[in-house]
GROMACS .gro file of C-alpha atoms in nm:
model
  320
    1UNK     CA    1   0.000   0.000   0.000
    2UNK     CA    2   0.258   0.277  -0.124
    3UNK     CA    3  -0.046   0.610  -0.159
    4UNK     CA    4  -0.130   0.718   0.206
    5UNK     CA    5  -0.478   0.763   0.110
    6UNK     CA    6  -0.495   0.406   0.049
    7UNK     CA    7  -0.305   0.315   0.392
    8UNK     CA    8  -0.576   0.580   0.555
    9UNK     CA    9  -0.874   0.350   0.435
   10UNK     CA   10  -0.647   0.083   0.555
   11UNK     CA   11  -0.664   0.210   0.918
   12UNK     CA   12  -1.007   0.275   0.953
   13UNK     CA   13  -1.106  -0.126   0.823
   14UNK     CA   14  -0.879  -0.201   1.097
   15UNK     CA   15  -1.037   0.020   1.354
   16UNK     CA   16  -1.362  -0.111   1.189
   17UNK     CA   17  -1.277  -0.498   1.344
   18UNK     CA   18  -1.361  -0.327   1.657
   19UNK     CA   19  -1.178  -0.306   1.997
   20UNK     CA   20  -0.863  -0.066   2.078
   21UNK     CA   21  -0.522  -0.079   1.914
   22UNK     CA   22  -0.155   0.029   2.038
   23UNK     CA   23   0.010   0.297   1.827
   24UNK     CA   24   0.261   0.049   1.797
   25UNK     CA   25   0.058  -0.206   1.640
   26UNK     CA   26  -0.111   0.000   1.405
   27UNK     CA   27   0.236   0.108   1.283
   28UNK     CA   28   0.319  -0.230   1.252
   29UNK     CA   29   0.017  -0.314   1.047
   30UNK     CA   30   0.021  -0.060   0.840
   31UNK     CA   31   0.410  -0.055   0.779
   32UNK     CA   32   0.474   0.313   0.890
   33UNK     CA   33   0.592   0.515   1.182
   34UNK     CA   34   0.440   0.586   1.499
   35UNK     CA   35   0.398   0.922   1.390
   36UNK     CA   36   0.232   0.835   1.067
   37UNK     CA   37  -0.036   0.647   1.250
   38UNK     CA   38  -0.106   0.970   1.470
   39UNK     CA   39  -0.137   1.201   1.132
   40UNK     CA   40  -0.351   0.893   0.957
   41UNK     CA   41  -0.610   0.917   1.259
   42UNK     CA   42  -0.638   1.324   1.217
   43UNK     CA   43  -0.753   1.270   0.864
   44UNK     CA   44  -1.038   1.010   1.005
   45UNK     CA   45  -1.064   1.306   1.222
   46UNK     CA   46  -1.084   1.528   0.922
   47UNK     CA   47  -1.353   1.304   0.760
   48UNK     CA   48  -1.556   1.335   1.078
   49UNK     CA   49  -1.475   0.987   1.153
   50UNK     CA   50  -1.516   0.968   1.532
   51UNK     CA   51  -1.134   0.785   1.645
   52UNK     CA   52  -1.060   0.816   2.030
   53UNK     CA   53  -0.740   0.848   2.169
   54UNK     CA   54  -0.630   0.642   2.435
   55UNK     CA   55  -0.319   0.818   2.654
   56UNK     CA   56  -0.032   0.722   2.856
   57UNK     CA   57   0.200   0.454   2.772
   58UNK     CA   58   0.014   0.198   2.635
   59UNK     CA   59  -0.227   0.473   2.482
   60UNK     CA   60  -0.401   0.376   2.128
   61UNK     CA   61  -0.696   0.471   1.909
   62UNK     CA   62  -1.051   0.330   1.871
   63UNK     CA   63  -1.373   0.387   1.700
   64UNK     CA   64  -1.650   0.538   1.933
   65UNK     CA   65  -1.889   0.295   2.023
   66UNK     CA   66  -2.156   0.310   1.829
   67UNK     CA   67  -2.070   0.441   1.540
   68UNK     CA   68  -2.169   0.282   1.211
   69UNK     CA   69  -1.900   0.332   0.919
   70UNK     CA   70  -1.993   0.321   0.547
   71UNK     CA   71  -2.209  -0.008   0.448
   72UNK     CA   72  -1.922  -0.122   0.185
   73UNK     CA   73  -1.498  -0.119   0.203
   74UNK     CA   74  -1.383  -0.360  -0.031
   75UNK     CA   75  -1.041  -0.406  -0.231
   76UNK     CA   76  -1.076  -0.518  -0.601
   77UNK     CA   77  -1.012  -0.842  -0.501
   78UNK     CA   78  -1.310  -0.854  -0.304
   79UNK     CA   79  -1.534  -0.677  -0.521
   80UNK     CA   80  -1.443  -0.966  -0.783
   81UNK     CA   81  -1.509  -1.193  -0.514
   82UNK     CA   82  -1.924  -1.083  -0.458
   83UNK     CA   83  -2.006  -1.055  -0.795
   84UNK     CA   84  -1.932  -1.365  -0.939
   85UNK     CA   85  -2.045  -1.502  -0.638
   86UNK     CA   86  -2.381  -1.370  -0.724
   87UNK     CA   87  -2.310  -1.482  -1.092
   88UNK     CA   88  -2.267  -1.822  -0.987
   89UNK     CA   89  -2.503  -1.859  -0.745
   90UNK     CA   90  -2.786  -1.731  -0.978
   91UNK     CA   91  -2.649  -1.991  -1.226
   92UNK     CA   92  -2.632  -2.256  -1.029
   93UNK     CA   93  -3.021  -2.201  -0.840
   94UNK     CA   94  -2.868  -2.123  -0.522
   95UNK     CA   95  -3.051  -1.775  -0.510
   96UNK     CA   96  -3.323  -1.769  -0.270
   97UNK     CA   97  -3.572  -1.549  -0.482
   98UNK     CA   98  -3.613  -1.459  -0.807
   99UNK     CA   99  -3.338  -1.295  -1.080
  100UNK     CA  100  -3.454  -0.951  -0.965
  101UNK     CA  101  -3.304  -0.981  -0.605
  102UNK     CA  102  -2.915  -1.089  -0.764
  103UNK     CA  103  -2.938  -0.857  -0.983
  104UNK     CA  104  -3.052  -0.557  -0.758
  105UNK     CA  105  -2.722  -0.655  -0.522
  106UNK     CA  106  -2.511  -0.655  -0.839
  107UNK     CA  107  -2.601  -0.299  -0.962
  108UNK     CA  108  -2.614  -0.170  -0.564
  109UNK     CA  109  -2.240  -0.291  -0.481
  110UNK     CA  110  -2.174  -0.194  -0.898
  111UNK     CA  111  -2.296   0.222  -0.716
  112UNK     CA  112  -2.040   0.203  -0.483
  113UNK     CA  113  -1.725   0.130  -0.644
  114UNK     CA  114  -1.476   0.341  -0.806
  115UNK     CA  115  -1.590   0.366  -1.193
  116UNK     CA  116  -1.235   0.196  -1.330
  117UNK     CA  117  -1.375  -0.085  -1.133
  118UNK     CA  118  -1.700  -0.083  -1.172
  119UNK     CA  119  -1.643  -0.083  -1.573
  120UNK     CA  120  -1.373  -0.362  -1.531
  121UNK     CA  121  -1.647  -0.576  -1.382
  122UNK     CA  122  -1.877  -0.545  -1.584
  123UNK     CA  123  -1.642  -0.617  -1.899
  124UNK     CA  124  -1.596  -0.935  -1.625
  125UNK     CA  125  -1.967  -0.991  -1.690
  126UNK     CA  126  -2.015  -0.958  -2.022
  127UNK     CA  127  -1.760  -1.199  -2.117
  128UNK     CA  128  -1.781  -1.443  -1.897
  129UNK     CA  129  -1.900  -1.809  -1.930
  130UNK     CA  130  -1.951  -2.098  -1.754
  131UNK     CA  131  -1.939  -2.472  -1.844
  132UNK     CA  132  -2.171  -2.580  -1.607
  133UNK     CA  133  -2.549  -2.652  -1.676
  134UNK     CA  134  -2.793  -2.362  -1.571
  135UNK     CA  135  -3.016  -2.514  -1.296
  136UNK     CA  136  -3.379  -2.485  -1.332
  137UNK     CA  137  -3.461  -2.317  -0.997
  138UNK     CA  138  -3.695  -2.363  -0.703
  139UNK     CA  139  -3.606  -2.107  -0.462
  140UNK     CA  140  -3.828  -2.079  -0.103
  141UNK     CA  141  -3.878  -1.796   0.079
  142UNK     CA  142  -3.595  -1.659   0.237
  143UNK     CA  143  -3.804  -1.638   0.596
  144UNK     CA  144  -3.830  -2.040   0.548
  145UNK     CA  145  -3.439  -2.087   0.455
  146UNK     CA  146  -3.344  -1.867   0.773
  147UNK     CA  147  -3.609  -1.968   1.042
  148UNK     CA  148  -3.494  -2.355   0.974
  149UNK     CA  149  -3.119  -2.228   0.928
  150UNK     CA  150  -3.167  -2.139   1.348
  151UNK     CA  151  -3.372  -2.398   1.413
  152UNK     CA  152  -3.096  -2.638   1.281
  153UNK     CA  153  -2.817  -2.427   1.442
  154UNK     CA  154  -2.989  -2.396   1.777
  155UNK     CA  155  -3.174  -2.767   1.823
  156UNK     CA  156  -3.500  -2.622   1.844
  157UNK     CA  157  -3.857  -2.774   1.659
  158UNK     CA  158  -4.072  -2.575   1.398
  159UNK     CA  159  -4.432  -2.616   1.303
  160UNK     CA  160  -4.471  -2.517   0.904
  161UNK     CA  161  -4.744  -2.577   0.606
  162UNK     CA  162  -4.607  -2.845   0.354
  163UNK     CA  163  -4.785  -2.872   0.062
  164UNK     CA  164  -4.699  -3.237  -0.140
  165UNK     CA  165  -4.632  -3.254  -0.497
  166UNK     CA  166  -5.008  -3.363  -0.589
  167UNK     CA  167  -5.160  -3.025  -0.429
  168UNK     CA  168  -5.203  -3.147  -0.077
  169UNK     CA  169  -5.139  -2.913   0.230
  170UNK     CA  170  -5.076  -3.016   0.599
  171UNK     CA  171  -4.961  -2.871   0.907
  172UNK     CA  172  -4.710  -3.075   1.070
  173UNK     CA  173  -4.385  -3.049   1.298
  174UNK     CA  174  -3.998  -3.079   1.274
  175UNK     CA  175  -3.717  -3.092   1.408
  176UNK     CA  176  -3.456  -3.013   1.142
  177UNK     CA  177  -3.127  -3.222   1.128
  178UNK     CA  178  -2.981  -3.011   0.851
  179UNK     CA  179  -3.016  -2.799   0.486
  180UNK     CA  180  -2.880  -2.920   0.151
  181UNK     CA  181  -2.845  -2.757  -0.157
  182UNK     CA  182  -2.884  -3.025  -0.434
  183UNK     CA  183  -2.929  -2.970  -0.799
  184UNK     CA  184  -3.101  -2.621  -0.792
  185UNK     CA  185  -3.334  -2.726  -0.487
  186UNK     CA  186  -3.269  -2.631  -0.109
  187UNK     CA  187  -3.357  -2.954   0.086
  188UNK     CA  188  -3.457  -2.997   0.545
  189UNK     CA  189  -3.389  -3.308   0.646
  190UNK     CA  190  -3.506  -3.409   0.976
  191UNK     CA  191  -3.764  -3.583   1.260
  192UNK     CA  192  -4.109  -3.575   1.151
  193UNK     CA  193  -4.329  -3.566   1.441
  194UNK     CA  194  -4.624  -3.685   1.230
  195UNK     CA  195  -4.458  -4.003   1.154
  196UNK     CA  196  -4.166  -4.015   1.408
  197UNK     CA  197  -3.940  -4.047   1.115
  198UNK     CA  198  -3.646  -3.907   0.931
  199UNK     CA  199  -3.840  -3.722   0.652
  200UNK     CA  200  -3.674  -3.485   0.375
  201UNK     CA  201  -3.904  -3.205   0.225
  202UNK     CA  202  -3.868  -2.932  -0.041
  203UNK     CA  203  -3.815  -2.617   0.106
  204UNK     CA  204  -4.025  -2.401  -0.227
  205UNK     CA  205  -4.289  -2.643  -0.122
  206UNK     CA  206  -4.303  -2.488   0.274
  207UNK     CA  207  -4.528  -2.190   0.303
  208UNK     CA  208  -4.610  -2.089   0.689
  209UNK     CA  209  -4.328  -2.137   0.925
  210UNK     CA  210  -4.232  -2.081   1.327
  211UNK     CA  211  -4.032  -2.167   1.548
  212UNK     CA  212  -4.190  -2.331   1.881
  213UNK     CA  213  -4.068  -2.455   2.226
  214UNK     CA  214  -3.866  -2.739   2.275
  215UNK     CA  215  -3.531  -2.900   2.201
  216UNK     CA  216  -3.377  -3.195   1.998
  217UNK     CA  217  -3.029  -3.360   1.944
  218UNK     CA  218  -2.898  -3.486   1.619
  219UNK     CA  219  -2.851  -3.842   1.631
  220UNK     CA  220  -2.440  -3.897   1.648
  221UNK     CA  221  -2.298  -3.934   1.293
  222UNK     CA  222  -2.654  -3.843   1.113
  223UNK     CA  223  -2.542  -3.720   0.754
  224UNK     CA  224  -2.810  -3.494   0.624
  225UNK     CA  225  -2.673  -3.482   0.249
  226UNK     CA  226  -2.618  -3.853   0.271
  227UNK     CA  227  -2.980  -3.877   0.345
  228UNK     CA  228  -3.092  -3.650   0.100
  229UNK     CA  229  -2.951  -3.794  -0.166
  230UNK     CA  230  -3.078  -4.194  -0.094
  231UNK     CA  231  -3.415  -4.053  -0.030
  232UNK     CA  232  -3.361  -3.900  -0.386
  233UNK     CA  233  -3.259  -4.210  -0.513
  234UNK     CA  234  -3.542  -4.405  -0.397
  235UNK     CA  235  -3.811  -4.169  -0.495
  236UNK     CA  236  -4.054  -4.414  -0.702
  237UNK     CA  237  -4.064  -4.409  -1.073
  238UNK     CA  238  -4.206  -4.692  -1.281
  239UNK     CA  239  -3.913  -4.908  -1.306
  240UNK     CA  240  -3.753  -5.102  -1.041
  241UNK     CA  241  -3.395  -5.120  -1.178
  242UNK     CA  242  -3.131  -5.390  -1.017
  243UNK     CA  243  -2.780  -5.452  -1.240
  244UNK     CA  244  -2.483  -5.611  -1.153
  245UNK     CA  245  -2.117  -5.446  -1.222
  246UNK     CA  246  -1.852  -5.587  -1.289
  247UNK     CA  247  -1.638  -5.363  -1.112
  248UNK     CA  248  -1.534  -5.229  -0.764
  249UNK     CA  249  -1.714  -5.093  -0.524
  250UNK     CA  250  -1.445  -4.799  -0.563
  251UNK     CA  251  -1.437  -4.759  -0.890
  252UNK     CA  252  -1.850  -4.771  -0.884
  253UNK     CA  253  -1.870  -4.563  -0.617
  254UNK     CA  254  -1.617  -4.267  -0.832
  255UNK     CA  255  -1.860  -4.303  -1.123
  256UNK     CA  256  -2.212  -4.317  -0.974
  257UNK     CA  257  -2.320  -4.048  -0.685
  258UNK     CA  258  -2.583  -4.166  -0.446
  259UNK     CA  259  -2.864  -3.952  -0.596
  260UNK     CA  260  -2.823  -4.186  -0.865
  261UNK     CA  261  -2.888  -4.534  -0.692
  262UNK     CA  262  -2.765  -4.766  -0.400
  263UNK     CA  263  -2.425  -4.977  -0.481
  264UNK     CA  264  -2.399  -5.258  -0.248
  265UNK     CA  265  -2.075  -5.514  -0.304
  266UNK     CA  266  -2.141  -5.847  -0.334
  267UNK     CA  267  -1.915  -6.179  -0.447
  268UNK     CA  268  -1.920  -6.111  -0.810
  269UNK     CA  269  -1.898  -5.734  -0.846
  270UNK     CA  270  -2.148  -5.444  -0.720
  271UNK     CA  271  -2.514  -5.454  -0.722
  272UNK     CA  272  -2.639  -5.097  -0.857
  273UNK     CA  273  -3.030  -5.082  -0.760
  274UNK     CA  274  -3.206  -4.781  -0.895
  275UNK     CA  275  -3.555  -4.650  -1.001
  276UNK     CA  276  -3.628  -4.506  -1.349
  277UNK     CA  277  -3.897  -4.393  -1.519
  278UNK     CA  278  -3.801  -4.476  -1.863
  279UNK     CA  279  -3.622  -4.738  -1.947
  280UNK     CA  280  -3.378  -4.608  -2.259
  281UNK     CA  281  -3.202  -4.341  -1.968
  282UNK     CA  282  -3.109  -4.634  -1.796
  283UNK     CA  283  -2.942  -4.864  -2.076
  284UNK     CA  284  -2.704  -4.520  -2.179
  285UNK     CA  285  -2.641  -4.433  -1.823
  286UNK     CA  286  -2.506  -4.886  -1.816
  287UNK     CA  287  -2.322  -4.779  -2.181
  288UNK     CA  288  -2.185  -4.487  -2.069
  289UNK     CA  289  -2.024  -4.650  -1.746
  290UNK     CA  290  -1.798  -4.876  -1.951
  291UNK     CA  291  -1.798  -5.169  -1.726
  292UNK     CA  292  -1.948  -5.538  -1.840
  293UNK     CA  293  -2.269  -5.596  -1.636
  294UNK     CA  294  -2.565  -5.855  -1.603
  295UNK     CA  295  -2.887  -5.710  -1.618
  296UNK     CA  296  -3.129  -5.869  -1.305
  297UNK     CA  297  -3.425  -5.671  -1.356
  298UNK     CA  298  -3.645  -5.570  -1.506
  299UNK     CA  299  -3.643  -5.770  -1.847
  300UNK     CA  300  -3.773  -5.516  -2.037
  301UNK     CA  301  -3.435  -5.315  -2.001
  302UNK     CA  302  -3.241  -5.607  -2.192
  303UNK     CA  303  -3.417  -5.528  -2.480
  304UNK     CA  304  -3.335  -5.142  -2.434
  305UNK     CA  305  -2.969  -5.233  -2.421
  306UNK     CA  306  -2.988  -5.410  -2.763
  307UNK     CA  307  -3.221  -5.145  -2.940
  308UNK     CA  308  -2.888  -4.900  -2.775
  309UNK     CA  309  -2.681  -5.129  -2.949
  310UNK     CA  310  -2.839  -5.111  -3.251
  311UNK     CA  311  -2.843  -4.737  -3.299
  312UNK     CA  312  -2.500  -4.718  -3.218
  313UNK     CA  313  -2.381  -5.007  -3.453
  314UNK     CA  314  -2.605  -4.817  -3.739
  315UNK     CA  315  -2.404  -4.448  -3.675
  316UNK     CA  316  -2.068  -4.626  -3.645
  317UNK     CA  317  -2.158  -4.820  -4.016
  318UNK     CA  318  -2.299  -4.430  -4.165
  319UNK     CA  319  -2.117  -4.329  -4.447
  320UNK     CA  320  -1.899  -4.613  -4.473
   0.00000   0.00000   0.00000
């Protein structure tokens, strides 16, 4: 930090941490004098920053209590840092509303930088790209992400409105284990009281929430993505898939995420059991995999496999 306007802002985010500091440590921080320090604190003075002095020996400076600085200090670094945060984020369906909210923070921290930056960043954003898929979204309310967010953090129950996929609505209470983010969705996983059982539910699918009286405790070693994902897996679809690979339960397990199926090892290779609703899916996801198997069930996804085979033997012949 060679300009001592920049070293100035530098003082006051450190004063901004809160507490006192020596004049000594200041220096130290900042990589000047003692006397530097003193003349960096009479232009916060200047500014009508309120800094306090601290005398005697071990005197030092401070902010006075209760003061609130300027919403927004951030290096270019940091500035980078938010906005493709928000980029990603919105990309990925982690937003918790709709575009309008990532986009209003973009053009409010976009006000309050220096214009070299702000037109850097947005050369940033108009060139940017990114590989990964856009996520069809399903963002809750951001009063339901943060009430079970505390409820999680602090071991306490809430009572909410669920509404199923097939229209139907029911009170009912929780105690919530844990949140995951999975493939554009926010996920609660937790003790249903209704059932006494480890349930998972959509959180865009909660509408009235609070949080009541009472306390929990996680049962030791519960996984709450882990759980998410093989309740994902054995959603029901109309095919009851089991195939054996003739692999390791290693290898399997790099190549085939739990949202995708159970993998149990057995004598001859791994058992993958899924569910599918059609049947073709499953025969390229087998192809694709690159590992011999035997089919168990159902029957029906042989004769997938071959029409698979087929196709491909017909585009590999084309234009020979």
């Amino acid at each position: 930090m060679a300009r001592p306007t920049a070293r100035v802002l530098a003082l006051l985010e450190i004063l901004q941490s809160g507490g006192a500091f020596s004049v000594a440590d200041l220096a130290r921080r900042l990589g000047v004098d003692e006397r530097t320090v003193r003349r960096y604190t009479t232009h916060l003075l200047d500014l009508g920053i309120p800094v306090e002095a601290r005398r005697g020996r071990y005197g030092g400076y401070r902010l006075a209590p209760g003061y609130k600085l300027p919403p927004l200090m951030l290096t270019d670094e940091e500035a980078v840092a938010i906005v493709l945060g928000l980029a990603a984020g919105r990309r990925a369906g982690l937003v918790t509303a709709d575009h309008t909210a990532t986009e209003s923070a973009t053009a409010k921290l976009r006000r309050v930088l220096p214009a070299a930056l702000a037109r850097r960043i947005d050369a940033l954003l108009a060139t940017m790209d990114v590989t990964g898929p856009v996520r069809q979204q399903a963002p809750p309310g951001i009063e339901v992400l943060l009430v079970l967010a505390e409820a999680a953090r602090d071991r306490h129950p809430v009572q909410l409105t669920y509404t199923t996929w097939h229209g139907r609505s029911s009170e009912r209470g929780l105690d919530p284990y844990g949140l995951v983010f999975h493939n554009g969705r926010w996920y609660v996983t937790g003790r249903d009281h209704s059932s006494g059982s480890v349930r998972t539910f959509r959180l865009d699918r909660i509408g009235a929430i609070g949080a009541t009286d009472g306390a929990f405790e996680v049962p030791a070693g519960f996984d709450p993505t882990g759980h998410v994902l093989a309740g994902l897996a054995s959603v029901p679809y109309a095919h009851d898939v089991s195939v054996l690979l003739h692999t390791s339960l290693a290898q399997a397990r790099r190549r085939i995420p739990p949202s995708v199926g159970t993998l149990t090892e057995v004598p001859n290779g791994v058992r993958l059991t899924t569910r599918a609703e059609h049947l073709d899916g499953a025969a390229q996801m087998l192809a694709g995999l690159g590992w011999p198997f035997t089919i168990e069930r159902p029957t029906e996804l042989r004769a997938e496999v071959r029409a698979l085979a087929a196709r491909l033997l017909t585009h590999a012949d084309a234009g020979e």
